[in-house]
Tab-separated table of C-alpha atoms in Angstrom:
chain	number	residue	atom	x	y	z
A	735	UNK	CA	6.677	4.093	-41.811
A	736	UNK	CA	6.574	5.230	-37.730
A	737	UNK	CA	10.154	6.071	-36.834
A	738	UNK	CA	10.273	4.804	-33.313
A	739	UNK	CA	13.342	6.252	-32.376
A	740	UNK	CA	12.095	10.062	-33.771
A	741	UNK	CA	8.698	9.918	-33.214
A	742	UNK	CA	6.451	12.908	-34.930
A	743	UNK	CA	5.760	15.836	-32.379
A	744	UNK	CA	3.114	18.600	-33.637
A	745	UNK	CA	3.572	21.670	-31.546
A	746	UNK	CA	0.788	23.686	-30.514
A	747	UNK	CA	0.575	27.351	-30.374
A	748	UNK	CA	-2.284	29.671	-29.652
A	749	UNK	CA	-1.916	33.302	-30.280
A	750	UNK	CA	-3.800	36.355	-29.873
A	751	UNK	CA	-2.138	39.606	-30.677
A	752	UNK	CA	1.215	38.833	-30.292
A	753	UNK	CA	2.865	38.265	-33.771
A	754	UNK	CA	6.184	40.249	-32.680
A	755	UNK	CA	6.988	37.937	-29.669
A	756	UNK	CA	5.869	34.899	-31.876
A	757	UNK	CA	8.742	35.464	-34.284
A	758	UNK	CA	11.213	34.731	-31.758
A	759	UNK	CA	9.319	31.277	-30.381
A	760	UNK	CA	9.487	30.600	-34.135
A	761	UNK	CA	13.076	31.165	-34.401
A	762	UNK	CA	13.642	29.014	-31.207
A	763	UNK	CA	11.723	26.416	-32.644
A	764	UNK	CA	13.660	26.334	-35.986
A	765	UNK	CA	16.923	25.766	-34.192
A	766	UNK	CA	15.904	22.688	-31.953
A	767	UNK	CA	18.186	20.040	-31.921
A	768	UNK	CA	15.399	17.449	-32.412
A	769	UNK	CA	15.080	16.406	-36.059
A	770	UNK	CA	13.455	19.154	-38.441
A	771	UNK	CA	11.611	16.962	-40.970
A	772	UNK	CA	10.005	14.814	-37.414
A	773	UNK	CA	8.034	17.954	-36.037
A	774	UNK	CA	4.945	20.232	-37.187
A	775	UNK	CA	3.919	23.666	-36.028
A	776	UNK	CA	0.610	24.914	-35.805
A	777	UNK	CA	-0.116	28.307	-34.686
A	778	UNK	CA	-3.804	28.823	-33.605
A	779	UNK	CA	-4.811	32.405	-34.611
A	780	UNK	CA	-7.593	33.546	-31.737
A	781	UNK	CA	-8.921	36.364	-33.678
A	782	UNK	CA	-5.935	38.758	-33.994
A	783	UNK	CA	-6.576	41.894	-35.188
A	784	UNK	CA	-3.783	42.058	-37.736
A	785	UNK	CA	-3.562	38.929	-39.909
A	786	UNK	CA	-1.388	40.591	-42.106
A	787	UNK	CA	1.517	41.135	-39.350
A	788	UNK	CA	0.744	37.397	-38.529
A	789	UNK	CA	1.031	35.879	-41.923
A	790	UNK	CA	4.233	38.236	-42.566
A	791	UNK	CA	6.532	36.455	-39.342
A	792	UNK	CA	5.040	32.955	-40.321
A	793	UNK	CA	6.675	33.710	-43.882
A	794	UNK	CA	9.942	31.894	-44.337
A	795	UNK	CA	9.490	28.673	-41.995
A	796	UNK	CA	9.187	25.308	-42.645
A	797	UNK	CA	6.409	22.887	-41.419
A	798	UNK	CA	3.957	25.633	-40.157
A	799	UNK	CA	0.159	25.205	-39.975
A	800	UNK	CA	-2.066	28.347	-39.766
A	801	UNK	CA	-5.592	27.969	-38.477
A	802	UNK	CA	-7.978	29.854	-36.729
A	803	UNK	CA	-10.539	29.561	-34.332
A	804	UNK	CA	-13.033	31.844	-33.554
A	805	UNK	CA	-14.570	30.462	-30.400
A	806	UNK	CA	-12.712	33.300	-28.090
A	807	UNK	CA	-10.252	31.692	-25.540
A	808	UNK	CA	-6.834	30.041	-25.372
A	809	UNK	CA	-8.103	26.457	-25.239
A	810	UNK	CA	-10.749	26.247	-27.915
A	811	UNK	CA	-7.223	27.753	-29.972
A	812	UNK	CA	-5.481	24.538	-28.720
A	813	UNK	CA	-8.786	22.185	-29.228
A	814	UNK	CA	-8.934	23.479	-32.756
A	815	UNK	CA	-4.942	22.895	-33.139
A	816	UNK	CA	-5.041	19.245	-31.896
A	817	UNK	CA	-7.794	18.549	-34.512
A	818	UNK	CA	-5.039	19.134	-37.113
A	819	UNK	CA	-2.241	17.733	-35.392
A	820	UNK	CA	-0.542	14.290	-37.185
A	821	UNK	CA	1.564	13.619	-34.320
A	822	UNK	CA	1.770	10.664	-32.040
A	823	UNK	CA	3.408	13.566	-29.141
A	824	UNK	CA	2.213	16.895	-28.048
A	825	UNK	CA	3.971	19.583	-27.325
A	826	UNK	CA	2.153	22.942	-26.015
A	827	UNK	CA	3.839	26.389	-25.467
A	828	UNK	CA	2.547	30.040	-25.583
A	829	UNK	CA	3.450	32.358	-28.702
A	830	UNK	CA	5.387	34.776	-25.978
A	831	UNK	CA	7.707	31.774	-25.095
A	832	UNK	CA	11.555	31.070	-25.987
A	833	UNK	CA	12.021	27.055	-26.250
A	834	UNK	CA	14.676	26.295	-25.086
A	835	UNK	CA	17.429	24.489	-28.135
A	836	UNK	CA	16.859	20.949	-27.089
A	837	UNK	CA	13.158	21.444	-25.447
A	838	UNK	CA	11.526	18.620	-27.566
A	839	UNK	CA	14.891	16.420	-27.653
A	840	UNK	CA	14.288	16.734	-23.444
A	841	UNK	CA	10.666	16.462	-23.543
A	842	UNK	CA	10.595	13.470	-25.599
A	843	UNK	CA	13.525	11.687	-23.193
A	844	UNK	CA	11.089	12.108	-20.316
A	845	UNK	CA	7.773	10.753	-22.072
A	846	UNK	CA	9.694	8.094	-22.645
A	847	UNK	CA	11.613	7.404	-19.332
A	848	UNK	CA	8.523	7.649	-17.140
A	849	UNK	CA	6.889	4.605	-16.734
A	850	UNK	CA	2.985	5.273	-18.040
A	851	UNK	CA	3.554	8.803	-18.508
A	852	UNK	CA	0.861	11.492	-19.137
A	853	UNK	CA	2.267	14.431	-18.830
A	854	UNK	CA	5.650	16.731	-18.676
A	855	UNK	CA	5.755	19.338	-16.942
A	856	UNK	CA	8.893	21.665	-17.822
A	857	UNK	CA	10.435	24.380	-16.655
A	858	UNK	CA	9.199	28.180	-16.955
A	859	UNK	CA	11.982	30.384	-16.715
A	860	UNK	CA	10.897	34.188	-16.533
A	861	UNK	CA	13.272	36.906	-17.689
A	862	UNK	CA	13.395	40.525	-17.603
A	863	UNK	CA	13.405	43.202	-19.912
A	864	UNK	CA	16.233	45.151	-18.316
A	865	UNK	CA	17.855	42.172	-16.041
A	866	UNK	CA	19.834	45.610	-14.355
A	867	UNK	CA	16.838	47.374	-13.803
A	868	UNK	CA	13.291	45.286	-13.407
A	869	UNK	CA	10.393	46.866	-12.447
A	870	UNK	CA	8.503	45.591	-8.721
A	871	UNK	CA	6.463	43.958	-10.805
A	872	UNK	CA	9.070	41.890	-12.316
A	873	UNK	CA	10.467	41.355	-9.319
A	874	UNK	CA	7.121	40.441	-7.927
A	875	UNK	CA	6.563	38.005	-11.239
A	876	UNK	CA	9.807	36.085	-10.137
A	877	UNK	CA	8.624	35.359	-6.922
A	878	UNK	CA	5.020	34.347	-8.192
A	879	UNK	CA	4.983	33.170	-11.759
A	880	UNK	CA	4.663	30.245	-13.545
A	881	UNK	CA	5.304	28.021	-10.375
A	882	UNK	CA	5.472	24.520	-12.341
A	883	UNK	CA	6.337	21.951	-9.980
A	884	UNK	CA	4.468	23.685	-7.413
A	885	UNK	CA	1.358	23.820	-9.773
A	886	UNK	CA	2.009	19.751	-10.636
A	887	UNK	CA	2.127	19.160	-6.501
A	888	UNK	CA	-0.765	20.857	-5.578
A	889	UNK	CA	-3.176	20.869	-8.588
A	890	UNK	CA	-1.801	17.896	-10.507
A	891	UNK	CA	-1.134	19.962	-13.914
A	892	UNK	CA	0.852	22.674	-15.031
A	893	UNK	CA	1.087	25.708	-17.733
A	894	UNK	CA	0.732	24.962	-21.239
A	895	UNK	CA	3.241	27.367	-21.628
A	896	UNK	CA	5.623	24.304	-21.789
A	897	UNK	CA	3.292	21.068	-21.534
A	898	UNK	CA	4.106	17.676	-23.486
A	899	UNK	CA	1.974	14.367	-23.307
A	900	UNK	CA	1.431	11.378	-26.055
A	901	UNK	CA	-1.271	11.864	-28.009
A	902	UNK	CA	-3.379	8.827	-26.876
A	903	UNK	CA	-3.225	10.330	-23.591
A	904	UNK	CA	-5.602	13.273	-24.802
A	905	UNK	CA	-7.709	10.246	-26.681
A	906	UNK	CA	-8.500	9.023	-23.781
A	907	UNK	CA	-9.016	12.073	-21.477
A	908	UNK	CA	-10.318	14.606	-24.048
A	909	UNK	CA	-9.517	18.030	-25.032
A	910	UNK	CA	-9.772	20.944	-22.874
A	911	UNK	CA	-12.401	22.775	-21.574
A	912	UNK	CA	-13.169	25.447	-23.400
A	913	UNK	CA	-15.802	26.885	-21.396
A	914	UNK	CA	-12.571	28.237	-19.001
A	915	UNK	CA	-10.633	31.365	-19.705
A	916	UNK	CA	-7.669	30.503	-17.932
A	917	UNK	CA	-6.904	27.093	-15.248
A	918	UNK	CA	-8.139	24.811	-18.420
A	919	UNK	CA	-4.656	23.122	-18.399
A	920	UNK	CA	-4.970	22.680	-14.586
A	921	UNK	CA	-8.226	21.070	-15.542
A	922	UNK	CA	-7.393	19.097	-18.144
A	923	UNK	CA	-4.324	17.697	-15.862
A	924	UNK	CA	-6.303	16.621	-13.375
A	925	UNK	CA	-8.393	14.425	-15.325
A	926	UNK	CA	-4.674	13.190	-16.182
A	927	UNK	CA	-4.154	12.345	-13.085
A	928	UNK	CA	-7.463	10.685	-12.197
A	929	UNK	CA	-6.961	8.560	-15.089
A	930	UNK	CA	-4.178	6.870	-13.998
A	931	UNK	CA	-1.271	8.540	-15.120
A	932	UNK	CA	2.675	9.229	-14.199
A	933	UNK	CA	3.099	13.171	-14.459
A	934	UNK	CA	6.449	14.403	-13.788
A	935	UNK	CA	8.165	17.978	-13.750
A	936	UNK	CA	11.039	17.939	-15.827
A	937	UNK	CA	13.502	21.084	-14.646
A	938	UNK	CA	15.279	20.457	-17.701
A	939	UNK	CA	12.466	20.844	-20.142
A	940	UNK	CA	12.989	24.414	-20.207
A	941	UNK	CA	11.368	27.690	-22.012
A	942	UNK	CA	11.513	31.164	-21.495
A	943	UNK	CA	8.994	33.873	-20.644
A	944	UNK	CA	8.820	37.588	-20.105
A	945	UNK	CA	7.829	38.752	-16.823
A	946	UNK	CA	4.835	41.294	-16.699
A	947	UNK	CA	6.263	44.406	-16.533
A	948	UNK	CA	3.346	46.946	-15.569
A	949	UNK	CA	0.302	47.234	-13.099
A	950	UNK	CA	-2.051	46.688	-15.962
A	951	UNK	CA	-0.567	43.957	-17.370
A	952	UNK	CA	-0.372	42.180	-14.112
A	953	UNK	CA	-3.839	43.732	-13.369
A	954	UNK	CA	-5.281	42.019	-16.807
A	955	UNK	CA	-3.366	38.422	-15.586
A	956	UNK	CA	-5.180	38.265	-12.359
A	957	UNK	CA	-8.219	38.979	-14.040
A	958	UNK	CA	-8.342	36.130	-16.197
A	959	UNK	CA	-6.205	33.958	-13.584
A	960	UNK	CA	-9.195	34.312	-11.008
A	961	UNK	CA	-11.839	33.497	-13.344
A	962	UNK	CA	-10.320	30.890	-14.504
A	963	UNK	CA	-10.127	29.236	-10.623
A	964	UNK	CA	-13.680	30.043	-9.988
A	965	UNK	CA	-14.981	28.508	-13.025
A	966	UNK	CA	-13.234	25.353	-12.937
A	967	UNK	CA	-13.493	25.137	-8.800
A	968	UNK	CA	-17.380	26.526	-8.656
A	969	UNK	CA	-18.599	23.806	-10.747
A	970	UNK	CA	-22.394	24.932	-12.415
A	971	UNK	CA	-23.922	20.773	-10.945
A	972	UNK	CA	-22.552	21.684	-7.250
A	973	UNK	CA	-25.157	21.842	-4.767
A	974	UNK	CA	-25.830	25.384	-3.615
A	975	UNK	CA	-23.402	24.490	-0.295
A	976	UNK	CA	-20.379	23.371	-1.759
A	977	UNK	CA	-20.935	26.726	-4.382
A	978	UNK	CA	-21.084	28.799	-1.381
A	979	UNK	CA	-18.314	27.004	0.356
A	980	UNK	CA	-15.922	27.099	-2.429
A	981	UNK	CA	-16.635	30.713	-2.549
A	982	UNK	CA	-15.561	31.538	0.584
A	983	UNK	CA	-12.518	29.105	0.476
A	984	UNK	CA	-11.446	31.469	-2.674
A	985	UNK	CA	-12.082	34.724	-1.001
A	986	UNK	CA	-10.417	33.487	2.242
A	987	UNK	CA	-7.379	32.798	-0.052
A	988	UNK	CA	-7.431	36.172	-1.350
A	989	UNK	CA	-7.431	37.517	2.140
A	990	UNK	CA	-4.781	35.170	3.991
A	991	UNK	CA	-2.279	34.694	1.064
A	992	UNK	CA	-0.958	37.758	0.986
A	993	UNK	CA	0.473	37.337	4.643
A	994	UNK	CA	2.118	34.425	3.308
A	995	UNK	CA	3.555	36.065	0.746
A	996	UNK	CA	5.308	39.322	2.470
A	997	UNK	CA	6.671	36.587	4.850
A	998	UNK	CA	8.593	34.814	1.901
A	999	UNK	CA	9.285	38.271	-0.050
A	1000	UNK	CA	10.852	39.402	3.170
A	1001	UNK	CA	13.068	36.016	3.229
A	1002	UNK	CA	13.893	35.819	-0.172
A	1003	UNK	CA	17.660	36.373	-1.378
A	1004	UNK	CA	16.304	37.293	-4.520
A	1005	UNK	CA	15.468	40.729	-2.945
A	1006	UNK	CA	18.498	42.784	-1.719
A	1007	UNK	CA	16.984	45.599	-0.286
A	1008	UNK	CA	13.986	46.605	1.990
A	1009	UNK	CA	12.259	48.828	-0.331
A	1010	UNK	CA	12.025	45.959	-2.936
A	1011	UNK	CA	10.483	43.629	-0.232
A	1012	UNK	CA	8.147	46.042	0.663
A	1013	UNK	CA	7.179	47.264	-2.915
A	1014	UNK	CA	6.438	44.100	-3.582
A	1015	UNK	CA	4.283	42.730	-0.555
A	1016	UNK	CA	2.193	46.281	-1.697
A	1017	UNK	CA	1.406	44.383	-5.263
A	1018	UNK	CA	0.859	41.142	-4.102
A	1019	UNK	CA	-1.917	42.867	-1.789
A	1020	UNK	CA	-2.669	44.415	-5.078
A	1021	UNK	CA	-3.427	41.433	-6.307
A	1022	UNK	CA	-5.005	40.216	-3.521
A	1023	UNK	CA	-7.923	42.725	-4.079
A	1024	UNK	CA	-8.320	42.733	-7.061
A	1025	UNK	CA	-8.537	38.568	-7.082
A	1026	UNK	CA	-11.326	38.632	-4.562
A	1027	UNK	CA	-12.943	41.546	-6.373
A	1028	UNK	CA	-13.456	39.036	-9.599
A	1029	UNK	CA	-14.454	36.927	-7.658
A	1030	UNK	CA	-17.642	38.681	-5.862
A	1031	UNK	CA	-18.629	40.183	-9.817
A	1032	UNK	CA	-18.361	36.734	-10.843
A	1033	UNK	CA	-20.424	35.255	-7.881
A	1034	UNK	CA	-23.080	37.596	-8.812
A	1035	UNK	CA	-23.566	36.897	-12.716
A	1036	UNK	CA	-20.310	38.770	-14.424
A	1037	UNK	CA	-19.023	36.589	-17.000
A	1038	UNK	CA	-14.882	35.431	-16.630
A	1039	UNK	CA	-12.654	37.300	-19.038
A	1040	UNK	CA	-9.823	36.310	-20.721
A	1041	UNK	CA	-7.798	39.048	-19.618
């Protein structure tokens, strides 16, 4: 019998490497207010290299699915997960992230109060490792990072890191693509939004995520960020102008974004002190370069990575 009133949500987790920051997602999960016995997890192994770490933080919960996919690549992971899925809702979030207590409980309220909805968008909260002391790449994270409403504005979609729709709603538009590394929720959400579909950002929809801490984290994030925009915005069936086009649209944003950005570091009240402003601006230009230099070993045959 479908309970109307607690519908059944199967949550979606990819993972790849990460079993010790999956235990605590797990844990969050286990202690959501929604009803246990109405909700399924299924972690997506990616081809971690220690199944036997993996399989030892799964043991002890309730209502967990283990699978594995071997296509590499976060959304072939979440493909393979929503083939298993039994539930009539959705709900996608990263194996580094902290749901918040009542995530679903929210997430379901605003599936159902949005006329024709498609897609929730919640809230990405980034923390730090030492709140007293965060490294300028933390600081530059909070700035920069997981953007959600933003992303929903501008590219009609938003980070599976905390992502709910109905299932019908995938049905109809299909899985992702899994030929992207990274933007493949972007992607996917704007084929929710050229179907038709109400997506909102729900600030109250909340989970948490750890800010990169290091150069080469950030440095493997940009990676896989920028070939993930030039594979889903250099499209293979574009004519050989709007290729070129694109490709100087994305390098041009490489270039003039950073200006942008030292303008709103230096404004921001998050940043107390000069030196942090200016630390900062130097990794976003950081970025910057490294972006654009993806980019040009991409244009000229490299294959996208997923970071």
């Amino acid at each position: 019998m479908v309970d109307a009133m607690n519908p059944i949500i199967s949550v979606i987790i990819p993972i790849f490497n990460d079993a010790a920051r999956l235990g605590k997602c797990l844990m969050a999960l286990s202690q959501q207010t929604y009803e246990k016995s109405r909700f399924e997890i299924i972690v997506v192994d990616n081809g971690s290299d220690d199944l036997d770490q993996l399989k030892h933080v799964l043991n002890g919960y309730k209502n967990i699915i283990l699978a594995h996919e071997l296509i590499p690549g976060s959304y072939a992971a979440r493909n393979h997960g929503l083939s298993l899925a039994q539930g009539e809702i959705i709900a996608f979030t990263d194996a580094d992230c902290i749901p918040a207590v009542d995530w679903l409980e929210r997430g379901i309220f605003h599936l159902r109060q949005t006329p024709n909805c498609g897609q929730v968008v919640g809230n990405v909260r980034l923390f730090f490792s030492d709140p007293q002391h965060p490294t300028v790449v933390e600081l530059y994270e909070s700035l920069t990072a997981f953007s959600q409403e933003l992303l929903l504005q501008d590219s009609h979609g938003g980070a599976t890191a905390n992502v709910l729709t109905w299932r019908r709603v995938i049905d109809q538009v299909g899985p992702f693509d899994i030929r992207l590394k990274s933007n493949g929720d972007l992607e996917w959400g704007q084929r929710v939004f050229e179907a038709g579909y109400t997506q909102v950002y729900a600030p109250d929809v909340q989970v948490l995520h750890p800010a990169r801490r290091s150069l080469s984290e950030l440095h493997k994030r940009t990676v896989r960020l920028s070939g993930g925009a030039f594979d889903r915005l250099i499209k293979p069936d574009d004519s050989f102008i709007q290729k070129q086009r694109m490709f100087a649209r994305l390098l041009l944003d490489d270039l003039t974004s950073p200006i942008d950005f030292v303008i709103k570091a230096c404004r921001s009240p998050d940043l107390t002190c000069w030196q942090d402003k200016f630390k900062v601006s130097l990794v976003r230009l950081y970025v910057g370069f490294i972006s654009a230099g993806e980019k040009i070993r991409l244009k000229f045959g490299g294959a996208s990575q997923r970071g």
